[in-house]
mmCIF file of C-alpha atoms and ligand atoms in Angstrom:
data_model
loop_
_atom_site.group_PDB
_atom_site.id
_atom_site.type_symbol
_atom_site.label_atom_id
_atom_site.label_comp_id
_atom_site.label_asym_id
_atom_site.label_seq_id
_atom_site.Cartn_x
_atom_site.Cartn_y
_atom_site.Cartn_z
ATOM 1 C CA UNK E 1 127.554 76.031 229.843
ATOM 2 C CA UNK E 2 129.296 79.292 230.588
ATOM 3 C CA UNK E 3 133.065 78.895 230.869
ATOM 4 C CA UNK E 4 133.728 80.652 234.184
ATOM 5 C CA UNK E 5 137.337 79.595 234.743
ATOM 6 C CA UNK E 6 140.012 77.268 233.412
ATOM 7 C CA UNK E 7 142.592 75.498 235.552
ATOM 8 C CA UNK E 8 145.833 74.179 234.095
ATOM 9 C CA UNK E 9 147.934 71.663 235.974
ATOM 10 C CA UNK E 10 151.100 69.818 235.278
ATOM 11 C CA UNK E 11 151.496 66.453 236.970
ATOM 12 C CA UNK E 12 154.719 64.482 237.055
ATOM 13 C CA UNK E 13 154.074 60.738 236.985
ATOM 14 C CA UNK E 14 156.779 58.077 236.604
ATOM 15 C CA UNK E 15 156.026 55.247 234.155
ATOM 16 C CA UNK E 16 156.243 51.762 235.670
ATOM 17 C CA UNK E 17 158.538 50.854 232.755
ATOM 18 C CA UNK E 18 160.322 53.222 230.376
ATOM 19 C CA UNK E 19 158.801 53.663 226.910
ATOM 20 C CA UNK E 20 161.141 53.900 223.931
ATOM 21 C CA UNK E 21 160.292 54.762 220.333
ATOM 22 C CA UNK E 22 162.516 55.545 217.345
ATOM 23 C CA UNK E 23 162.597 59.168 218.569
ATOM 24 C CA UNK E 24 163.583 58.572 222.189
ATOM 25 C CA UNK E 25 162.971 57.091 225.623
ATOM 26 C CA UNK E 26 160.602 58.377 228.324
ATOM 27 C CA UNK E 27 160.845 57.441 232.000
ATOM 28 C CA UNK E 28 158.474 59.996 233.482
ATOM 29 C CA UNK E 29 155.416 61.630 231.943
ATOM 30 C CA UNK E 30 154.717 65.297 232.433
ATOM 31 C CA UNK E 31 150.937 65.364 232.141
ATOM 32 C CA UNK E 32 149.055 68.573 231.345
ATOM 33 C CA UNK E 33 145.446 68.537 232.547
ATOM 34 C CA UNK E 34 142.903 71.275 231.980
ATOM 35 C CA UNK E 35 139.694 71.802 233.885
ATOM 36 C CA UNK E 36 136.810 73.877 232.541
ATOM 37 C CA UNK E 37 134.655 75.253 235.336
ATOM 38 C CA UNK E 38 131.087 75.842 234.220
ATOM 39 C CA UNK E 39 127.917 76.274 236.272
ATOM 40 C CA UNK E 40 129.394 74.259 239.136
ATOM 41 C CA UNK E 41 130.465 71.453 236.774
ATOM 42 C CA UNK E 42 134.041 70.483 235.990
ATOM 43 C CA UNK E 43 135.020 69.177 232.583
ATOM 44 C CA UNK E 44 138.471 67.633 232.401
ATOM 45 C CA UNK E 45 140.774 67.230 229.428
ATOM 46 C CA UNK E 46 144.326 66.000 228.910
ATOM 47 C CA UNK E 47 146.877 67.563 226.601
ATOM 48 C CA UNK E 48 148.854 64.622 225.231
ATOM 49 C CA UNK E 49 151.837 66.644 224.006
ATOM 50 C CA UNK E 50 155.172 65.028 224.809
ATOM 51 C CA UNK E 51 157.896 66.339 227.060
ATOM 52 C CA UNK E 52 159.845 67.254 223.903
ATOM 53 C CA UNK E 53 158.812 68.177 220.344
ATOM 54 C CA UNK E 54 159.891 64.786 218.940
ATOM 55 C CA UNK E 55 156.629 63.016 218.052
ATOM 56 C CA UNK E 56 155.280 66.257 216.607
ATOM 57 C CA UNK E 57 156.147 69.917 217.029
ATOM 58 C CA UNK E 58 153.988 70.197 220.145
ATOM 59 C CA UNK E 59 155.469 69.833 223.620
ATOM 60 C CA UNK E 60 154.055 70.426 227.044
ATOM 61 C CA UNK E 61 155.625 73.819 227.795
ATOM 62 C CA UNK E 62 154.528 75.167 224.414
ATOM 63 C CA UNK E 63 151.018 73.831 224.926
ATOM 64 C CA UNK E 64 150.836 75.404 228.385
ATOM 65 C CA UNK E 65 151.913 78.748 226.963
ATOM 66 C CA UNK E 66 149.471 78.772 224.032
ATOM 67 C CA UNK E 67 146.583 77.798 226.319
ATOM 68 C CA UNK E 68 147.407 80.549 228.816
ATOM 69 C CA UNK E 69 147.982 83.265 226.201
ATOM 70 C CA UNK E 70 145.493 82.419 223.464
ATOM 71 C CA UNK E 71 143.243 79.372 223.722
ATOM 72 C CA UNK E 72 142.078 79.840 227.312
ATOM 73 C CA UNK E 73 141.154 83.519 226.794
ATOM 74 C CA UNK E 74 139.246 82.572 223.605
ATOM 75 C CA UNK E 75 136.925 80.371 225.701
ATOM 76 C CA UNK E 76 136.647 82.279 228.983
ATOM 77 C CA UNK E 77 133.252 83.879 229.506
ATOM 78 C CA UNK E 78 131.775 82.128 226.442
ATOM 79 C CA UNK E 79 128.536 80.163 226.723
ATOM 80 C CA UNK E 80 128.454 76.842 224.898
ATOM 81 C CA UNK E 81 125.715 74.335 224.168
ATOM 82 C CA UNK E 82 128.182 71.658 223.162
ATOM 83 C CA UNK E 83 131.831 70.645 222.913
ATOM 84 C CA UNK E 84 131.298 70.770 219.155
ATOM 85 C CA UNK E 85 131.365 74.576 219.298
ATOM 86 C CA UNK E 86 134.903 74.727 220.654
ATOM 87 C CA UNK E 87 136.914 74.240 217.414
ATOM 88 C CA UNK E 88 135.411 77.350 215.831
ATOM 89 C CA UNK E 89 136.193 79.446 218.908
ATOM 90 C CA UNK E 90 139.835 78.317 218.768
ATOM 91 C CA UNK E 91 140.218 78.441 214.991
ATOM 92 C CA UNK E 92 142.133 81.708 214.867
ATOM 93 C CA UNK E 93 145.123 79.891 216.360
ATOM 94 C CA UNK E 94 146.867 77.768 213.760
ATOM 95 C CA UNK E 95 147.914 74.182 214.583
ATOM 96 C CA UNK E 96 148.495 73.492 218.346
ATOM 97 C CA UNK E 97 146.028 70.645 218.004
ATOM 98 C CA UNK E 98 146.931 68.818 221.202
ATOM 99 C CA UNK E 99 146.463 72.003 223.210
ATOM 100 C CA UNK E 100 143.101 72.627 221.519
ATOM 101 C CA UNK E 101 142.020 69.016 222.050
ATOM 102 C CA UNK E 102 142.576 69.278 225.806
ATOM 103 C CA UNK E 103 140.093 72.161 225.969
ATOM 104 C CA UNK E 104 137.579 70.785 223.498
ATOM 105 C CA UNK E 105 137.536 67.378 225.154
ATOM 106 C CA UNK E 106 137.062 68.990 228.560
ATOM 107 C CA UNK E 107 133.992 70.739 227.129
ATOM 108 C CA UNK E 108 132.566 67.405 225.867
ATOM 109 C CA UNK E 109 133.338 65.902 229.281
ATOM 110 C CA UNK E 110 131.336 68.704 230.948
ATOM 111 C CA UNK E 111 128.539 68.454 228.375
ATOM 112 C CA UNK E 112 128.081 64.727 229.032
ATOM 113 C CA UNK E 113 127.814 65.447 232.761
ATOM 114 C CA UNK E 114 125.397 68.336 232.203
ATOM 115 C CA UNK E 115 123.182 66.130 230.029
ATOM 116 C CA UNK E 116 123.485 63.177 232.416
ATOM 117 C CA UNK E 117 124.603 60.777 229.677
ATOM 118 C CA UNK E 118 127.779 58.753 229.207
ATOM 119 C CA UNK E 119 130.439 60.541 227.181
ATOM 120 C CA UNK E 120 130.711 57.561 224.829
ATOM 121 C CA UNK E 121 127.032 57.897 223.895
ATOM 122 C CA UNK E 122 127.394 61.629 223.385
ATOM 123 C CA UNK E 123 130.250 60.944 220.960
ATOM 124 C CA UNK E 124 128.074 58.526 218.968
ATOM 125 C CA UNK E 125 129.438 55.277 220.361
ATOM 126 C CA UNK E 126 127.587 52.054 219.697
ATOM 127 C CA UNK E 127 129.519 49.331 221.494
ATOM 128 C CA UNK E 128 129.604 48.332 225.138
ATOM 129 C CA UNK E 129 133.098 46.963 225.087
ATOM 130 C CA UNK E 130 136.219 47.784 223.147
ATOM 131 C CA UNK E 131 139.062 45.600 221.865
ATOM 132 C CA UNK E 132 142.544 46.278 223.211
ATOM 133 C CA UNK E 133 146.058 45.872 221.936
ATOM 134 C CA UNK E 134 149.364 47.015 223.363
ATOM 135 C CA UNK E 135 152.238 49.072 222.075
ATOM 136 C CA UNK E 136 155.511 47.565 223.259
ATOM 137 C CA UNK E 137 158.475 49.920 223.171
ATOM 138 C CA UNK E 138 162.058 49.245 222.169
ATOM 139 C CA UNK E 139 163.787 47.362 225.006
ATOM 140 C CA UNK E 140 167.337 46.901 226.201
ATOM 141 C CA UNK E 141 167.514 43.407 224.691
ATOM 142 C CA UNK E 142 165.577 41.018 222.475
ATOM 143 C CA UNK E 143 165.047 38.760 225.493
ATOM 144 C CA UNK E 144 163.431 41.612 227.409
ATOM 145 C CA UNK E 145 161.112 42.314 224.472
ATOM 146 C CA UNK E 146 160.062 38.671 224.095
ATOM 147 C CA UNK E 147 159.370 38.568 227.807
ATOM 148 C CA UNK E 148 157.129 41.639 227.503
ATOM 149 C CA UNK E 149 155.244 40.172 224.548
ATOM 150 C CA UNK E 150 154.672 36.973 226.495
ATOM 151 C CA UNK E 151 153.320 38.904 229.482
ATOM 152 C CA UNK E 152 150.922 40.948 227.329
ATOM 153 C CA UNK E 153 149.626 37.897 225.469
ATOM 154 C CA UNK E 154 149.088 36.113 228.782
ATOM 155 C CA UNK E 155 147.102 39.137 229.964
ATOM 156 C CA UNK E 156 144.776 38.650 226.978
ATOM 157 C CA UNK E 157 145.661 41.558 224.678
ATOM 158 C CA UNK E 158 144.334 40.977 221.174
ATOM 159 C CA UNK E 159 147.124 42.636 219.186
ATOM 160 C CA UNK E 160 150.795 43.266 219.796
ATOM 161 C CA UNK E 161 152.470 46.274 218.224
ATOM 162 C CA UNK E 162 156.194 46.713 218.558
ATOM 163 C CA UNK E 163 158.181 49.847 217.986
ATOM 164 C CA UNK E 164 160.785 49.492 215.257
ATOM 165 C CA UNK E 165 163.699 51.469 213.853
ATOM 166 C CA UNK E 166 166.691 50.561 211.676
ATOM 167 C CA UNK E 167 168.657 47.997 213.678
ATOM 168 C CA UNK E 168 165.627 47.012 215.802
ATOM 169 C CA UNK E 169 163.249 45.479 213.291
ATOM 170 C CA UNK E 170 163.608 42.290 211.196
ATOM 171 C CA UNK E 171 165.556 40.302 213.776
ATOM 172 C CA UNK E 172 163.025 41.153 216.446
ATOM 173 C CA UNK E 173 160.043 40.436 214.193
ATOM 174 C CA UNK E 174 161.686 37.166 213.170
ATOM 175 C CA UNK E 175 161.968 36.069 216.793
ATOM 176 C CA UNK E 176 158.391 37.048 217.639
ATOM 177 C CA UNK E 177 156.995 35.237 214.608
ATOM 178 C CA UNK E 178 159.094 32.147 215.325
ATOM 179 C CA UNK E 179 157.488 31.894 218.744
ATOM 180 C CA UNK E 180 153.970 33.172 217.961
ATOM 181 C CA UNK E 181 153.251 32.460 214.272
ATOM 182 C CA UNK E 182 149.566 33.428 214.372
ATOM 183 C CA UNK E 183 149.102 36.430 216.670
ATOM 184 C CA UNK E 184 147.878 39.783 215.357
ATOM 185 C CA UNK E 185 151.162 41.662 215.096
ATOM 186 C CA UNK E 186 152.045 45.112 213.825
ATOM 187 C CA UNK E 187 154.935 47.532 213.991
ATOM 188 C CA UNK E 188 155.294 51.293 214.344
ATOM 189 C CA UNK E 189 158.353 53.143 213.036
ATOM 190 C CA UNK E 190 157.424 56.706 214.005
ATOM 191 C CA UNK E 191 159.004 57.929 210.741
ATOM 192 C CA UNK E 192 162.344 56.147 211.194
ATOM 193 C CA UNK E 193 162.771 55.081 207.537
ATOM 194 C CA UNK E 194 163.188 56.715 204.137
ATOM 195 C CA UNK E 195 162.543 55.584 200.584
ATOM 196 C CA UNK E 196 166.087 54.215 200.541
ATOM 197 C CA UNK E 197 164.673 51.511 202.844
ATOM 198 C CA UNK E 198 162.003 50.419 200.357
ATOM 199 C CA UNK E 199 163.495 46.938 199.758
ATOM 200 C CA UNK E 200 164.077 46.523 203.462
ATOM 201 C CA UNK E 201 160.462 47.442 204.276
ATOM 202 C CA UNK E 202 159.282 45.099 201.515
ATOM 203 C CA UNK E 203 161.041 42.292 203.327
ATOM 204 C CA UNK E 204 158.603 42.844 206.256
ATOM 205 C CA UNK E 205 155.864 41.272 204.095
ATOM 206 C CA UNK E 206 157.073 37.838 205.185
ATOM 207 C CA UNK E 207 156.002 38.565 208.776
ATOM 208 C CA UNK E 208 152.320 38.849 207.804
ATOM 209 C CA UNK E 209 151.857 41.993 209.852
ATOM 210 C CA UNK E 210 148.451 43.556 210.352
ATOM 211 C CA UNK E 211 150.072 46.866 209.401
ATOM 212 C CA UNK E 212 153.227 48.966 209.356
ATOM 213 C CA UNK E 213 152.546 52.281 211.070
ATOM 214 C CA UNK E 214 154.071 55.555 209.817
ATOM 215 C CA UNK E 215 157.315 54.206 208.312
ATOM 216 C CA UNK E 216 158.218 57.427 206.454
ATOM 217 C CA UNK E 217 158.251 61.164 207.165
ATOM 218 C CA UNK E 218 155.755 62.468 209.684
ATOM 219 C CA UNK E 219 154.241 64.957 207.212
ATOM 220 C CA UNK E 220 154.078 62.731 204.151
ATOM 221 C CA UNK E 221 151.301 61.082 202.122
ATOM 222 C CA UNK E 222 152.828 61.003 198.647
ATOM 223 C CA UNK E 223 155.797 58.740 199.324
ATOM 224 C CA UNK E 224 153.744 56.532 201.615
ATOM 225 C CA UNK E 225 151.406 56.038 198.630
ATOM 226 C CA UNK E 226 154.370 55.050 196.489
ATOM 227 C CA UNK E 227 155.577 52.659 199.169
ATOM 228 C CA UNK E 228 152.114 51.174 199.727
ATOM 229 C CA UNK E 229 152.003 50.132 196.065
ATOM 230 C CA UNK E 230 155.183 48.104 196.594
ATOM 231 C CA UNK E 231 154.008 46.308 199.742
ATOM 232 C CA UNK E 232 151.542 43.542 200.465
ATOM 233 C CA UNK E 233 151.329 44.688 204.074
ATOM 234 C CA UNK E 234 148.874 47.488 204.841
ATOM 235 C CA UNK E 235 150.346 50.827 205.830
ATOM 236 C CA UNK E 236 148.715 52.797 208.632
ATOM 237 C CA UNK E 237 149.262 56.514 209.089
ATOM 238 C CA UNK E 238 149.532 58.100 212.515
ATOM 239 C CA UNK E 239 151.611 61.332 212.608
ATOM 240 C CA UNK E 240 150.691 62.434 209.070
ATOM 241 C CA UNK E 241 146.922 62.551 209.599
ATOM 242 C CA UNK E 242 145.962 65.687 211.483
ATOM 243 C CA UNK E 243 142.474 66.340 210.157
ATOM 244 C CA UNK E 244 139.585 64.825 208.227
ATOM 245 C CA UNK E 245 140.931 66.629 205.173
ATOM 246 C CA UNK E 246 144.248 64.822 205.639
ATOM 247 C CA UNK E 247 142.421 61.508 205.963
ATOM 248 C CA UNK E 248 140.605 62.203 202.702
ATOM 249 C CA UNK E 249 143.815 63.120 200.883
ATOM 250 C CA UNK E 250 145.727 60.142 202.277
ATOM 251 C CA UNK E 251 143.016 57.609 201.466
ATOM 252 C CA UNK E 252 142.355 58.976 197.984
ATOM 253 C CA UNK E 253 146.073 58.842 197.255
ATOM 254 C CA UNK E 254 146.345 55.294 198.575
ATOM 255 C CA UNK E 255 148.890 56.311 201.215
ATOM 256 C CA UNK E 256 147.496 53.828 203.748
ATOM 257 C CA UNK E 257 144.782 51.212 204.192
ATOM 258 C CA UNK E 258 144.256 51.747 207.923
ATOM 259 C CA UNK E 259 144.056 54.955 209.971
ATOM 260 C CA UNK E 260 145.240 55.526 213.540
ATOM 261 C CA UNK E 261 143.008 58.112 215.235
ATOM 262 C CA UNK E 262 144.506 60.009 218.162
ATOM 263 C CA UNK E 263 142.168 62.597 219.530
ATOM 264 C CA UNK E 264 145.034 64.878 220.590
ATOM 265 C CA UNK E 265 146.903 64.717 217.297
ATOM 266 C CA UNK E 266 143.803 65.742 215.325
ATOM 267 C CA UNK E 267 142.710 68.576 217.627
ATOM 268 C CA UNK E 268 139.828 67.092 219.596
ATOM 269 C CA UNK E 269 136.764 64.872 219.516
ATOM 270 C CA UNK E 270 134.986 66.749 216.694
ATOM 271 C CA UNK E 271 137.792 66.156 214.230
ATOM 272 C CA UNK E 272 138.381 62.596 215.456
ATOM 273 C CA UNK E 273 134.701 61.830 214.796
ATOM 274 C CA UNK E 274 134.921 63.432 211.350
ATOM 275 C CA UNK E 275 137.928 61.234 210.478
ATOM 276 C CA UNK E 276 136.096 58.208 211.799
ATOM 277 C CA UNK E 277 133.082 58.965 209.597
ATOM 278 C CA UNK E 278 135.138 59.670 206.505
ATOM 279 C CA UNK E 279 137.155 56.455 206.847
ATOM 280 C CA UNK E 280 133.945 54.511 207.442
ATOM 281 C CA UNK E 281 132.418 55.836 204.211
ATOM 282 C CA UNK E 282 135.669 55.014 202.434
ATOM 283 C CA UNK E 283 135.577 51.445 203.764
ATOM 284 C CA UNK E 284 138.777 51.829 205.776
ATOM 285 C CA UNK E 285 138.973 50.684 209.420
ATOM 286 C CA UNK E 286 140.356 52.929 212.146
ATOM 287 C CA UNK E 287 141.757 52.243 215.597
ATOM 288 C CA UNK E 288 142.444 54.437 218.580
ATOM 289 C CA UNK E 289 146.077 55.330 219.205
ATOM 290 C CA UNK E 290 147.576 56.235 222.571
ATOM 291 C CA UNK E 291 150.037 58.783 223.901
ATOM 292 C CA UNK E 292 150.832 57.259 227.311
ATOM 293 C CA UNK E 293 147.770 58.983 228.762
ATOM 294 C CA UNK E 294 146.843 59.349 232.382
ATOM 295 C CA UNK E 295 143.352 58.291 233.414
ATOM 296 C CA UNK E 296 141.729 61.444 232.028
ATOM 297 C CA UNK E 297 142.957 60.994 228.457
ATOM 298 C CA UNK E 298 142.639 57.221 228.756
ATOM 299 C CA UNK E 299 138.954 57.424 229.728
ATOM 300 C CA UNK E 300 138.390 59.718 226.727
ATOM 301 C CA UNK E 301 140.136 57.208 224.446
ATOM 302 C CA UNK E 302 137.910 54.437 225.791
ATOM 303 C CA UNK E 303 134.822 56.534 225.006
ATOM 304 C CA UNK E 304 136.002 57.368 221.474
ATOM 305 C CA UNK E 305 136.785 53.710 220.739
ATOM 306 C CA UNK E 306 133.089 52.799 221.057
ATOM 307 C CA UNK E 307 132.293 54.343 217.660
ATOM 308 C CA UNK E 308 131.429 51.658 215.096
ATOM 309 C CA UNK E 309 134.361 52.002 212.683
ATOM 310 C CA UNK E 310 136.943 51.466 215.453
ATOM 311 C CA UNK E 311 137.198 47.940 214.090
ATOM 312 C CA UNK E 312 140.746 47.067 215.081
ATOM 313 C CA UNK E 313 142.156 46.742 218.613
ATOM 314 C CA UNK E 314 143.535 50.084 219.801
ATOM 315 C CA UNK E 315 146.564 51.125 221.843
ATOM 316 C CA UNK E 316 144.151 51.689 224.728
ATOM 317 C CA UNK E 317 145.312 49.384 227.464
ATOM 318 C CA UNK E 318 145.128 48.997 231.237
ATOM 319 C CA UNK E 319 146.188 51.818 233.572
ATOM 320 C CA UNK E 320 148.506 49.469 235.438
ATOM 321 C CA UNK E 321 150.724 48.980 232.374
ATOM 322 C CA UNK E 322 151.715 52.640 232.752
ATOM 323 C CA UNK E 323 151.191 53.801 236.321
ATOM 324 C CA UNK E 324 151.617 52.487 239.839
ATOM 325 C CA UNK E 325 148.426 54.408 240.676
ATOM 326 C CA UNK E 326 146.263 56.049 238.040
ATOM 327 C CA UNK E 327 144.421 59.288 238.844
ATOM 328 C CA UNK E 328 140.979 57.806 238.125
ATOM 329 C CA UNK E 329 138.766 55.376 239.965
ATOM 330 C CA UNK E 330 138.223 52.672 238.983
ATOM 331 C CA UNK E 331 141.390 52.420 236.926
ATOM 332 C CA UNK E 332 141.052 51.324 233.307
ATOM 333 C CA UNK E 333 141.019 47.544 233.496
ATOM 334 C CA UNK E 334 141.307 44.994 230.721
ATOM 335 C CA UNK E 335 139.569 41.616 230.801
ATOM 336 C CA UNK E 336 141.281 38.283 230.150
ATOM 337 C CA UNK E 337 139.748 38.496 226.651
ATOM 338 C CA UNK E 338 141.567 41.775 225.999
ATOM 339 C CA UNK E 339 138.544 44.057 226.246
ATOM 340 C CA UNK E 340 137.517 47.112 228.249
ATOM 341 C CA UNK E 341 133.879 47.366 229.319
ATOM 342 C CA UNK E 342 132.376 50.851 229.058
ATOM 343 C CA UNK E 343 130.429 52.335 231.908
ATOM 344 C CA UNK E 344 126.826 53.542 231.820
ATOM 345 C CA UNK E 345 127.568 56.339 234.269
ATOM 346 C CA UNK E 346 127.090 59.899 233.070
ATOM 347 C CA UNK E 347 130.228 61.671 231.885
ATOM 348 C CA UNK E 348 133.576 59.950 231.412
ATOM 349 C CA UNK E 349 132.528 57.030 233.638
ATOM 350 C CA UNK E 350 135.559 57.196 235.931
ATOM 351 C CA UNK E 351 135.844 59.330 239.066
ATOM 352 C CA UNK E 352 138.884 61.528 239.596
ATOM 353 C CA UNK E 353 141.194 60.906 242.529
ATOM 354 C CA UNK E 354 141.482 64.542 243.485
ATOM 355 C CA UNK E 355 143.858 63.963 246.413
ATOM 356 C CA UNK E 356 146.254 62.038 244.211
ATOM 357 C CA UNK E 357 145.994 64.658 241.464
ATOM 358 C CA UNK E 358 146.834 67.348 244.012
ATOM 359 C CA UNK E 359 149.777 65.333 245.336
ATOM 360 C CA UNK E 360 151.208 64.829 241.818
ATOM 361 C CA UNK E 361 150.714 68.455 240.742
ATOM 362 C CA UNK E 362 153.950 70.391 240.248
ATOM 363 C CA UNK E 363 152.506 73.477 238.535
ATOM 364 C CA UNK E 364 149.074 75.043 238.540
ATOM 365 C CA UNK E 365 147.551 78.145 236.993
ATOM 366 C CA UNK E 366 144.009 79.437 237.026
ATOM 367 C CA UNK E 367 142.546 81.571 234.224
ATOM 368 C CA UNK E 368 139.448 83.643 234.872
HETATM 369 O O1 LIG D 1 153.302 56.463 217.754
HETATM 370 O O2 LIG D 1 151.677 55.500 218.664
HETATM 371 C C1 LIG D 1 152.695 56.177 218.769
HETATM 372 C C2 LIG D 1 153.462 56.790 222.453
HETATM 373 C C3 LIG D 1 153.969 58.068 222.411
HETATM 374 C C4 LIG D 1 154.087 58.686 221.192
HETATM 375 C C5 LIG D 1 153.699 58.035 220.028
HETATM 376 C C6 LIG D 1 153.175 56.757 220.075
HETATM 377 C C7 LIG D 1 153.096 56.112 221.304
HETATM 378 C C8 LIG D 1 152.642 54.744 221.470
HETATM 379 C C9 LIG D 1 152.129 54.379 222.823
HETATM 380 O O3 LIG D 1 152.755 53.881 220.627
HETATM 381 C C10 LIG D 1 150.706 54.025 222.859
HETATM 382 C C11 LIG D 1 150.247 53.900 224.286
HETATM 383 O O4 LIG D 1 150.407 52.811 224.840
HETATM 384 O O5 LIG D 1 149.738 54.896 224.841
HETATM 385 MG MG1 LIG D 2 152.263 55.611 216.111
#
């Protein structure tokens, strides 16, 4: 595969319902898509960076800039056998993992098409259907949240995760548990707490949560390890794990007992697979996180979730929870049992709705 050209596009897509975390509320996603053009094939990738540098330091305008100035030129004109070769070609640029992941994943997407095999098989997937949970944001009221949880459970989702922060935590968890004592339930703080909240976080043990995700600082393992020793509930790290080396350090320290794998956060499929394999050898389950992806990133998350150590339901849920119309066909659909069936078609297994993509595009740039 010779990389002949790279197209960047920004799409603006309103969410069907706002999404709020401890770091802020989003009404409309600005989606950065990249296309690698190679021998008449198109590989597509999504950069999952946020609109603002609040989840991590990456944000869409920064990602666009680093791709145009550095990462795109490092790939243009190169001939690749596999998506696996991309990280080395981009290694001179430090960090910028979500920007790198968009390009690397596009190369895997093209490779699967070129080889005529499903992307999930190329990644090493072994299952034909994946288990789905949902991430339910902070709402305007407790009633609104309970209503959302009810809707998602009725739709069949296997695990409910709620976003928490100081002032939106124990009362909400109390109400959910009072109504649904036995569901798989977890919470995600996106780094909203400090060690001063240790006793408070300990009090979450009574809710029998599957896990507490990233309660402390986004770059921390050490204090998470200290906290984990005090809790019965498993901690899960999201933000803090950016590489397989991080996963090794975090697990050896005892900073968590579960790992959230987001392919953007860790810089692409190669690193996500390496984290998966390390955690598997360590006997720790992983699950696939989400970043409010459009159909491109969502289809890639579905493919990644077929690897064997993705043992817990992920934040990979139906397109219609996010978008009035997704940019892929078919959309990602979830069964009444809370599963997504993977396709046997070559490549990502979902066609692109090119007309819709064009209509939603607000910025476009071609690198040659
Ligand atoms: O921490 O998992 C997170 C969305 C944006 C940024 C961070 C996170 C999330 C989610 C949403 O929880 C998961 C999804 O439904 O895509
Ligand atoms: Mg998270």
